[in-house]
Coordinates of C-alpha atoms and ligand atoms in Angstrom, one line a residue:
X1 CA 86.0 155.6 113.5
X2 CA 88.3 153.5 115.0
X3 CA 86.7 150.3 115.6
X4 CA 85.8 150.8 111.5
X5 CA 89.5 151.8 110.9
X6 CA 90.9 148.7 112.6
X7 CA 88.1 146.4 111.1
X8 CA 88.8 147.4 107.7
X9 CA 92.9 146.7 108.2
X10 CA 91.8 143.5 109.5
X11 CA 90.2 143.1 105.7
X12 CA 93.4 144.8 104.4
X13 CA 95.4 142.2 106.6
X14 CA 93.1 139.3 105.3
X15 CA 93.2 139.6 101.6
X16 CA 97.2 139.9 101.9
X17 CA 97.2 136.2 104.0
X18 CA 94.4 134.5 102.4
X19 CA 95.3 135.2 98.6
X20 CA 96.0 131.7 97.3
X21 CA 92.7 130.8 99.8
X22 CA 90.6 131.2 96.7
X23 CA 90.7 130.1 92.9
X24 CA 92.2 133.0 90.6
X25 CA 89.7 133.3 88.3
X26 CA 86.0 134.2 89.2
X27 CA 83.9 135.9 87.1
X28 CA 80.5 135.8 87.6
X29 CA 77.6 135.8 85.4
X30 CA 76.2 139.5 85.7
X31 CA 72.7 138.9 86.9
X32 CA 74.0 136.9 90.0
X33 CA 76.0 140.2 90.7
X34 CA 72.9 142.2 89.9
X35 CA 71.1 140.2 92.1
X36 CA 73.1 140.8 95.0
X37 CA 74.4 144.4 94.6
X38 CA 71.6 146.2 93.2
X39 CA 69.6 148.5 94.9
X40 CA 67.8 151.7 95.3
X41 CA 69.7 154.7 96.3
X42 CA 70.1 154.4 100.5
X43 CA 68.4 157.7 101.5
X44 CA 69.4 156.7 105.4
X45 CA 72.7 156.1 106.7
X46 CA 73.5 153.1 108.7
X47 CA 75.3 153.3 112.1
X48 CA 77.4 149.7 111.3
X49 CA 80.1 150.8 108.9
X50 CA 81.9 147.3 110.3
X51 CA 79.0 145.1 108.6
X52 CA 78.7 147.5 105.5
X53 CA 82.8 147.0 105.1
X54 CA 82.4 143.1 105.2
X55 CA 79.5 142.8 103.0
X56 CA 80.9 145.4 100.5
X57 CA 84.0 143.2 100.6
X58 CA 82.3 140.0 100.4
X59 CA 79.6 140.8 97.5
X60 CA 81.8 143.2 95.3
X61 CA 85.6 143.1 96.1
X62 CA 85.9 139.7 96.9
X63 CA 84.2 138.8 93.4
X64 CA 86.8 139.1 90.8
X65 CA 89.3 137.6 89.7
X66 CA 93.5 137.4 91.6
X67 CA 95.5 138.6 89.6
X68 CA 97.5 138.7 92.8
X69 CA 97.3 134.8 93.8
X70 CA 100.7 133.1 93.0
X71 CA 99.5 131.2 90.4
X72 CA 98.3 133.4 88.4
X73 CA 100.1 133.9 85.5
X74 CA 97.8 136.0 82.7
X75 CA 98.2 139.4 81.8
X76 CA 100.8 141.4 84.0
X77 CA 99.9 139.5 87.5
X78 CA 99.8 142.3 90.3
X79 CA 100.5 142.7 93.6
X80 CA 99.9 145.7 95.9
X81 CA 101.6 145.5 98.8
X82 CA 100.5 146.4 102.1
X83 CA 102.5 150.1 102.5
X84 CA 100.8 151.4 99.7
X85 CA 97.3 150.5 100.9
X86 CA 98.3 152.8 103.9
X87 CA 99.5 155.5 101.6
X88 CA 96.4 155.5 99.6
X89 CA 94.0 155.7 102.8
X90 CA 96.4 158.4 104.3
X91 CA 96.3 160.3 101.1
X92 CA 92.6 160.5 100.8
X93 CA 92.4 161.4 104.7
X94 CA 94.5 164.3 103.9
X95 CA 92.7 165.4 100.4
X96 CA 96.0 165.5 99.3
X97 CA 95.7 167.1 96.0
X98 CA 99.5 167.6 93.8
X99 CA 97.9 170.4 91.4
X100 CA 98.7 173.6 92.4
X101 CA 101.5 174.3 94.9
X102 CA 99.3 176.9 96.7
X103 CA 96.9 173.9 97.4
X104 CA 99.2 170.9 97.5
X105 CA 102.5 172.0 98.1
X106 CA 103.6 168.9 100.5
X107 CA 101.9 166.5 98.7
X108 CA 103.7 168.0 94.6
X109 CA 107.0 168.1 97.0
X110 CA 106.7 164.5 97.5
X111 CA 105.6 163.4 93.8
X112 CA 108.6 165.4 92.5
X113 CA 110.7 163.3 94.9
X114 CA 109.2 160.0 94.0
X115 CA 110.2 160.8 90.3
X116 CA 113.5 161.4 91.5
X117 CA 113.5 158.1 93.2
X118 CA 112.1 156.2 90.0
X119 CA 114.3 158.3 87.5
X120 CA 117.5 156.6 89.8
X121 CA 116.3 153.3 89.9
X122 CA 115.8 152.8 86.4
X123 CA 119.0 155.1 85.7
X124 CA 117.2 157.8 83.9
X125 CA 119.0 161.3 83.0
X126 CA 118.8 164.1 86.5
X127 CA 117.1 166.4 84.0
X128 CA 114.4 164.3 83.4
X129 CA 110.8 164.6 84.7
X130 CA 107.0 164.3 84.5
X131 CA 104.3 163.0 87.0
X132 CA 102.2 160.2 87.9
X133 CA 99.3 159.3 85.9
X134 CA 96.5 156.8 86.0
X135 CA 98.6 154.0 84.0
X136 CA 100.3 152.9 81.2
X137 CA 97.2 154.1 78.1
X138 CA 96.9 157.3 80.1
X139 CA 101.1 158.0 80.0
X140 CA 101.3 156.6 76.7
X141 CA 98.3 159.5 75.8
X142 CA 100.3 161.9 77.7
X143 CA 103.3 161.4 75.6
X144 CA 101.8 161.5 72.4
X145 CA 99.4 164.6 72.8
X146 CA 103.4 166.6 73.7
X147 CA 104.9 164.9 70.5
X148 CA 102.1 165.7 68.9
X149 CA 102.1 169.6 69.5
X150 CA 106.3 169.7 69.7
X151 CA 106.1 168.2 66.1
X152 CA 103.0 169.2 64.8
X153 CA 101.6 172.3 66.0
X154 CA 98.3 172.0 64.7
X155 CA 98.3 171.4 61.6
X156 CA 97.8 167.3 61.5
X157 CA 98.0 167.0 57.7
X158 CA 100.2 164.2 56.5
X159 CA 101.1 163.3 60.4
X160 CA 102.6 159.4 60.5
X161 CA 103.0 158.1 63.7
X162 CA 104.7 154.7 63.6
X163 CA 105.1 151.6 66.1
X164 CA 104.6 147.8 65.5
X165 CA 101.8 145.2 65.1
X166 CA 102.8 144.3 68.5
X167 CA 102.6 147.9 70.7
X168 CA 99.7 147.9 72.9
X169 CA 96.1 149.0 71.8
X170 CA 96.5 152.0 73.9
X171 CA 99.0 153.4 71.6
X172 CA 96.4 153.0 68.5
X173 CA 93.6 154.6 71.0
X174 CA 96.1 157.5 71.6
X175 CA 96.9 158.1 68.3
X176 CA 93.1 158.2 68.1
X177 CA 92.5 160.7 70.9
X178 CA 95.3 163.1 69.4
X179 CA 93.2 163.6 66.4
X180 CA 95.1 161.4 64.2
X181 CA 92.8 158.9 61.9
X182 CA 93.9 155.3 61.3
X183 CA 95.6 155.8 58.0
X184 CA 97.8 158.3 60.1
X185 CA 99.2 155.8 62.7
X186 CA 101.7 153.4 60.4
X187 CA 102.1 150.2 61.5
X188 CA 105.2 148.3 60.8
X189 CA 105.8 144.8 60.9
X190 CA 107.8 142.7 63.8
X191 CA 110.7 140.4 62.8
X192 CA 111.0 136.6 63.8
X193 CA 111.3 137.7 67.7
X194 CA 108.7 140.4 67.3
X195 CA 110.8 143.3 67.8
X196 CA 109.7 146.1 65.7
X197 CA 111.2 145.9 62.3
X198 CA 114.0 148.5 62.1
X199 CA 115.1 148.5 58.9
X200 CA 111.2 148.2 57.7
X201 CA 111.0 151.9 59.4
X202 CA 114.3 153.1 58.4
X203 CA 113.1 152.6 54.5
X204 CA 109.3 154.0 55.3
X205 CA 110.4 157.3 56.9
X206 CA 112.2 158.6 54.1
X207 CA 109.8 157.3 51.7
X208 CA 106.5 159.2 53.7
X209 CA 108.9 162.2 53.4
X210 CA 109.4 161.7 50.2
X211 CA 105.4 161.6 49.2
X212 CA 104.8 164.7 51.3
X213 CA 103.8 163.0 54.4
X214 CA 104.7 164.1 57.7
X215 CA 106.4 161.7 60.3
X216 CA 106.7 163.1 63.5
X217 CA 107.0 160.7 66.2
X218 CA 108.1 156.5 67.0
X219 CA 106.6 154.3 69.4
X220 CA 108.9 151.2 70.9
X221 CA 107.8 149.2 73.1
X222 CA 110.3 148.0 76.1
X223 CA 108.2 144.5 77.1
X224 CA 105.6 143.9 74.6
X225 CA 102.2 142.6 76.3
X226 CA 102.0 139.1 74.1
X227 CA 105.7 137.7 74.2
X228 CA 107.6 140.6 76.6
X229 CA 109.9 141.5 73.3
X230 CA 112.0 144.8 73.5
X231 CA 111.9 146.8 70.1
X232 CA 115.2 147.9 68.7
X233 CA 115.3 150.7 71.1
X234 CA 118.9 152.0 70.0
X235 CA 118.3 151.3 66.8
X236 CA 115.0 153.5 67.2
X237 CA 116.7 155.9 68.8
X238 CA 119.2 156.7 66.3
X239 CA 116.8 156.6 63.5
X240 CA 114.9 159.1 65.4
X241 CA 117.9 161.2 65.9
X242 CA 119.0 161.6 62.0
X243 CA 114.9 161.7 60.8
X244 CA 114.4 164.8 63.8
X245 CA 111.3 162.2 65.2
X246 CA 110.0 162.4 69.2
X247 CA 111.2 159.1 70.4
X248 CA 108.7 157.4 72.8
X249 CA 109.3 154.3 74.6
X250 CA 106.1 152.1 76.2
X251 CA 108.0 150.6 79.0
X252 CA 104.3 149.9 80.7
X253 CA 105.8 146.5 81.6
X254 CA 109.5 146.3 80.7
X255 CA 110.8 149.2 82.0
X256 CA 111.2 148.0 85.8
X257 CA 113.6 146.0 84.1
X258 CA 116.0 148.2 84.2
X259 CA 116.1 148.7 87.5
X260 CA 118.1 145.5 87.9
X261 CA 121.7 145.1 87.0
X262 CA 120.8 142.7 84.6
X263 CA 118.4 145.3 82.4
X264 CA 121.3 147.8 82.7
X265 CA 122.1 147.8 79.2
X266 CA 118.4 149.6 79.0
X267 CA 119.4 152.5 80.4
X268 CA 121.2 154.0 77.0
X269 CA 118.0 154.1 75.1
X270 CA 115.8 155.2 77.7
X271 CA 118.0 157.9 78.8
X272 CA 117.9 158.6 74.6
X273 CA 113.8 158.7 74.5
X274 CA 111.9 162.0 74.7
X275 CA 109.8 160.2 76.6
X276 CA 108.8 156.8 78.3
X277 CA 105.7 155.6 80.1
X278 CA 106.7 153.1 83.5
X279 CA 103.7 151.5 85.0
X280 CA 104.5 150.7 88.4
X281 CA 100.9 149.1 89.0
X282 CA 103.0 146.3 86.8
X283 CA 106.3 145.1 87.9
X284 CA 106.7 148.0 90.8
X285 CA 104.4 145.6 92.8
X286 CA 101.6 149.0 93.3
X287 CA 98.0 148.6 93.2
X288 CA 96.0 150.3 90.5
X289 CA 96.5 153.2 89.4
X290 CA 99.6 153.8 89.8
X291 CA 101.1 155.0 86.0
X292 CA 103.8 157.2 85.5
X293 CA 105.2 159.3 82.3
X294 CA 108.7 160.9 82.2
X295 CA 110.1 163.3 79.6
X296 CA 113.9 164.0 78.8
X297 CA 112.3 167.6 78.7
X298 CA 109.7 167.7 80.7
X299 CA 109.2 171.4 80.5
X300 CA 107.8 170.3 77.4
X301 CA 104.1 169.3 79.2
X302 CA 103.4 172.6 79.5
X303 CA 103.4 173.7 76.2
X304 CA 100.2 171.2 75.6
X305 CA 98.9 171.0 79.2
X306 CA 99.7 174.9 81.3
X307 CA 95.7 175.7 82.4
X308 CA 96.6 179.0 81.2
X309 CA 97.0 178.3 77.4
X310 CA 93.6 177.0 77.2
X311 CA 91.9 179.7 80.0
X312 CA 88.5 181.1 78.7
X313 CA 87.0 183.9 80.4
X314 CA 87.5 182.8 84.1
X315 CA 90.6 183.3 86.5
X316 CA 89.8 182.2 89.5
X317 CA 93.1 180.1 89.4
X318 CA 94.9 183.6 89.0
X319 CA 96.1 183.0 92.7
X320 CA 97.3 179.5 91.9
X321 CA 99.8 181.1 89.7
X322 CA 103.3 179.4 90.9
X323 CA 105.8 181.7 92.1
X324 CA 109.3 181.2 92.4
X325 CA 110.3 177.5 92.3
X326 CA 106.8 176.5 93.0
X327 CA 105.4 173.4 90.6
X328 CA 101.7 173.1 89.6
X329 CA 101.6 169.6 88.2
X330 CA 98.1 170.3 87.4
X331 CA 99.8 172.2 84.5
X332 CA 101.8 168.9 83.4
X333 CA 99.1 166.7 82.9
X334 CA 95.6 166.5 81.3
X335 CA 94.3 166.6 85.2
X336 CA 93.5 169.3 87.5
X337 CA 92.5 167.8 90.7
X338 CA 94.6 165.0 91.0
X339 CA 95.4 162.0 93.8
X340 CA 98.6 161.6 95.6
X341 CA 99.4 157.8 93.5
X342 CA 103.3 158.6 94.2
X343 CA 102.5 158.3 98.1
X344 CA 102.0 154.5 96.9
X345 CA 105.2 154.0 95.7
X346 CA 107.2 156.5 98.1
X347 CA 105.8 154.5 100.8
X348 CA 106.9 151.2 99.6
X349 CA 110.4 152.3 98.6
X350 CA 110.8 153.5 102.2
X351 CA 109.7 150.7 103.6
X352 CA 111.0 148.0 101.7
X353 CA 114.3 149.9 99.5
X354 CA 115.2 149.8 96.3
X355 CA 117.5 146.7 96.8
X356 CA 114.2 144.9 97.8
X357 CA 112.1 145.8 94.7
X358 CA 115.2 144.8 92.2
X359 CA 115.4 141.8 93.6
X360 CA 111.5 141.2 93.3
X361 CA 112.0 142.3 89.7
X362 CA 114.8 139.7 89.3
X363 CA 112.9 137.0 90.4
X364 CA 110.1 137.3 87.9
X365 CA 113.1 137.2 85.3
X366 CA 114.5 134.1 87.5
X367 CA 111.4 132.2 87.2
X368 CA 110.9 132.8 83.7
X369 CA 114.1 131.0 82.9
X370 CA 113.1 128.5 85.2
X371 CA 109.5 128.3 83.5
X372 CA 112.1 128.2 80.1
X373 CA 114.4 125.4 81.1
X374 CA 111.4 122.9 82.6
X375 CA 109.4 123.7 79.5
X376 CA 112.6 123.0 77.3
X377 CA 113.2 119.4 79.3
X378 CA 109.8 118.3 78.9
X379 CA 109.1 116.0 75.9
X380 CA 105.5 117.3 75.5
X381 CA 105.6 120.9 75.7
X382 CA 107.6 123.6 72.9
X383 CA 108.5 126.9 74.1
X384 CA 107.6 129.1 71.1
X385 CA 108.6 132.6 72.6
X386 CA 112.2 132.6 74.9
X387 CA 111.4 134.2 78.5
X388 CA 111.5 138.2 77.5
X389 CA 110.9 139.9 80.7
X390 CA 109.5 137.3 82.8
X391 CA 107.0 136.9 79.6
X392 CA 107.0 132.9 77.9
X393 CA 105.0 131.5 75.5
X394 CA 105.1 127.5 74.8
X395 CA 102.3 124.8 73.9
X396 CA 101.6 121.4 74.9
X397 CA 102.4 119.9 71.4
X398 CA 104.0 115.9 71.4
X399 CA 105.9 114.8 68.8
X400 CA 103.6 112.1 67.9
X401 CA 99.7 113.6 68.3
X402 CA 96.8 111.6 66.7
X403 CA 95.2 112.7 63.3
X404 CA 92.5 115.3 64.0
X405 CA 93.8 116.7 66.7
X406 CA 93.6 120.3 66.7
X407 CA 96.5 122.0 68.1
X408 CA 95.5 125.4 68.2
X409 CA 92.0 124.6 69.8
X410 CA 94.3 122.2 72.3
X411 CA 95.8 124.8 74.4
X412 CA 92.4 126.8 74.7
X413 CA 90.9 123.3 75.8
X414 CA 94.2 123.3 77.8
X415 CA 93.8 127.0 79.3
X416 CA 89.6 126.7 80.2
X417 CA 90.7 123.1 82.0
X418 CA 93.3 124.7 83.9
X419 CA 91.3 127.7 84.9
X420 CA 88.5 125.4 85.6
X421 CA 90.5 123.4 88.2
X422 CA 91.1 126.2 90.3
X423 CA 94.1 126.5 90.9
X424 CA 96.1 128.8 88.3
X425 CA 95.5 131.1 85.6
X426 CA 96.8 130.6 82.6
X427 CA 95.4 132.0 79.1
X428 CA 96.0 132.1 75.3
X429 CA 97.0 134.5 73.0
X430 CA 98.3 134.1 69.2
X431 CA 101.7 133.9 68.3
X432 CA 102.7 134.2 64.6
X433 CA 99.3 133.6 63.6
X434 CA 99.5 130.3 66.4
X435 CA 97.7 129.7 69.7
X436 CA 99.8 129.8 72.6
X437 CA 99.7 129.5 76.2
X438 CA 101.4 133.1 77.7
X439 CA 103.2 132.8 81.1
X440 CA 104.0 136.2 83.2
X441 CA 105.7 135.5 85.9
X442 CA 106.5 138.6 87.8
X443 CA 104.7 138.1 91.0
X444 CA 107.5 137.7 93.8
X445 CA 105.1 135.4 95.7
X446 CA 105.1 132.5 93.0
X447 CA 107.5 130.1 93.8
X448 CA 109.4 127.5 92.0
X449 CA 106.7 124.9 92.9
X450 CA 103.5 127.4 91.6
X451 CA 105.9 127.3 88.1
X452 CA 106.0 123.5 87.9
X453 CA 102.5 122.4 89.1
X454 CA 101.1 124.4 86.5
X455 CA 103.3 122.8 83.8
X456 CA 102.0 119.9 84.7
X457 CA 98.8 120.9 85.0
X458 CA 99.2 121.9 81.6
X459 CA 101.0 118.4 80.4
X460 CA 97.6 116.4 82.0
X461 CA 95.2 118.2 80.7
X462 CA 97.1 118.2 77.5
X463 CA 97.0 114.1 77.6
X464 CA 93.1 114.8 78.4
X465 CA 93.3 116.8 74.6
X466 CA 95.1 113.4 72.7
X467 CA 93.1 110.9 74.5
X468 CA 89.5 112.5 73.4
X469 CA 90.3 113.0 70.0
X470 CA 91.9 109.1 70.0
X471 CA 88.9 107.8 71.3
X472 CA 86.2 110.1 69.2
X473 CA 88.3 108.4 66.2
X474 CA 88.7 104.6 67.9
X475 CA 85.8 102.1 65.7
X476 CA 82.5 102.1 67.6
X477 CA 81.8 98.4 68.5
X478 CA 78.7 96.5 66.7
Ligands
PLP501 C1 103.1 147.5 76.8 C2 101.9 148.0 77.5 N1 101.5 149.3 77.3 C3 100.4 149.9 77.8 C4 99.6 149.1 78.6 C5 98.4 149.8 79.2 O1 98.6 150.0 80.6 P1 97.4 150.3 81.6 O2 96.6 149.0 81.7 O3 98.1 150.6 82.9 O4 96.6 151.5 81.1 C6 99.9 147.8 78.9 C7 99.0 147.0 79.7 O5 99.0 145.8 79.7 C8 101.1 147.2 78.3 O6 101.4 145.9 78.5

């Protein structure tokens, strides 16, 4: 065990020295991985756990894509850190299970404390509470099934959920999973930043109530996923407040900010929300899954999730019955038997402290602005979205670009050349109906440097874009 145990923290150790050893992106073609990983059920062991750890590591770990590598800048980049690899073999060593307290009563102890460490970082209310989750869909899900039943009881007729074009898909699939159809989720435009559009909701509300409809709950998103806008989130919360409407806020990626003295003017509105999802497999540097969902109420989860409102004809978890101030947080959330993902971030915390993690959050926001000011000194490149929690947008876009050249299809060309170097990750998304390169910079490992080498990355292969469509047009000799 322990030659195996040592051999696989020297893999552990590895992949935390050696990530910019490798391009960021790999992804390859299935049948190669088909080819390599398939095979028939092994109906005998094998005495060299060492050799199965380093192929395993090699042929399937090893072949995706770093999200972690500095340069990578797509999506929400992610970290891990090396504490929480620990926690996570430790946990599953012990079989810690946070259901029931007669089963997991050190390991619920420390989740409860963990929430209590998050709820003071990002300056939520003491009365507040909830548990750790898979990630951001699955709190965002947890949320909305409580709204749904606080609000609703069930009877769905008429429901209205609202959030913006921008919210994250998971919020549409939740909707889904709580039984409401499409026509029952309304979405309501963004403004010129793409914050949701309050005064858009603030006239729909009324005027669903007025056709018999039933509005019941808000969704604002704290860091959207495109651009890293922050919804109105007082304004939501007041209009939530007068219309009697659960208030959730997807802080998935923005809430971390917070943390920092610089988000501090956060705090109101999410101490306001009945609820708010924090995904600290984002910007609280954990591996995945590490999601989180916290309630202003939280004995609100279990009016939809106690066991015991949905028992059938069984009690065999009579014993597990919680006595006293005993917590079953099997009876918070839609799981039963459920990891020990706050160990992840308890570990860390310890290890590092809080003052280490706001200043890792402050330097994604730091590099943003750097990102910002390069991208607003450079004569070929536009920011289109301002840095909104450590999330850009810009395009390669000269003032003077030859006729036929395609700006939109420029910054993909741009993107698959940078990607195809090999040394960053850097993707498109659509802004305001627009192509855009999207920049998230909230891995503490990216420096300065990673920040301007890919700008110019960007800038060269940009040139590449003029030049072909100048020469496709030049006159072909005789
Ligand atoms: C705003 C927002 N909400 C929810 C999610 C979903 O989170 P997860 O991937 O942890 O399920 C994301 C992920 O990017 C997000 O950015």
């Amino acid at each position: 065990m322990r030659a195996a145990g040592r051999h696989a923290i020297d893999l552990v150790v590895a992949r935390f020295t050696g990530v910019r050893d490798r391009p960021p992106l790999r992804v390859p073609p299935p049948e190669a991985l088909r080819a390599v990983l398939d095979e028939p059920l092994p109906e005998d062991g094998t005495d060299d756990l060492c050799a199965v750890l380093d192929r395993v590591t090699r042929d399937a770990l090893a072949e995706a894509t770093r999200l972690d590598h500095p340069r990578s800048f797509a999506f929400t980049p992610a970290t891990g850190n090396f504490p929480a690899v620990l926690a996570d073999a430790l946990a599953a060593a012990h079989l810690s299970v946070p259901g029931a307290w007669l089963v997991g009563a050190g390991p619920t102890q420390l989740e409860l404390t963990t929430l209590d460490w998050l709820k003071a970082l990002l300056g939520l209310p003491e009365g507040a509470g909830g548990l750790f989750v898979s990630g951001g869909s699955a709190a965002n899900l947890t949320a909305l099934a409580v709204a749904r039943d606080r609000l609703l009881g069930d009877d769905r007729t008429g429901a209205r959920l609202y959030c913006s074009t921008q919210a994250h898909p998971s919020v549409a699939r939740a909707a889904h999973l709580v039984g409401l159809t499409r026509d029952q989720l309304s979405v309501v435009p963004a403004d010129d930043a793409l914050r949701l559009d309050a005064a858009d909701l603030a006239r729909r509300v009324p005027a669903d109530r007025a056709a018999g409809l039933r509005p019941f709950a808000v969704v604002g998103t704290l860091g959207t996923t495109g651009t890293g806008a922050v919804d109105p989130l007082d304004a939501l919360a007041d209009l939530c407040a007068r219309e009697g409407l659960w208030f959730h806020i997807d802080g998935a990626h923005g809430a971390a900010a917070a943390a920092t003295e610089r988000g501090h003017g956060l705090r109101p509105a999410l101490c306001r929300a009945d609820s708010l999802t924090v995904d600290p497999h984002k910007w609280l540097f954990q591996p995945y899954e590490t999601g989180c969902v916290l309630l202003r109420r939280p004995e609100l989860l279990r009016a939809t999730f106690d066991l015991t409102r949905h028992a059938l004809d069984s009690d065999y978890l009579g014993p597990t019955a919680p006595r006293g101030a005993e917590v079953n947080l099997s009876d918070h959330g839609p799981q039963q038997s459920r990891g020990l993902r706050a160990l992840k971030l308890w570990l860390s915390l310890k290890t590092f402290g809080a003052r280490a993690f706001r200043q890792a959050i402050d330097h994604g926001m730091d590099l943003a602005e750097h990102a910002a000011a390069l991208i607003a000194a450079h004569p070929e490149l536009r920011l289109v979205t301002p840095p909104g929690l450590a999330v850009l947008t810009f395009r390669y876009h000269p003032a003077d670009v030859p006729p036929g050249w395609d700006a939109d299809r420029a910054q993909e060309f741009i993107s698959r050349a940078v990607c195809t170097e090999g040394e960053a990750l850097l993707l498109t998304t659509r802004v305001r109906g627009a192509t855009v390169l999207r920049m998230c910079t909230v891995n503490p490992a990216s420096t300065r440097e990673d920040v301007a080498h890919v700008l110019g990355q960007v800038a060269r292969h940009g040139r590449r874009s003029l030049a072909e469509v100048r020469e496709s047009a030049a006159p072909k000799g005789p």
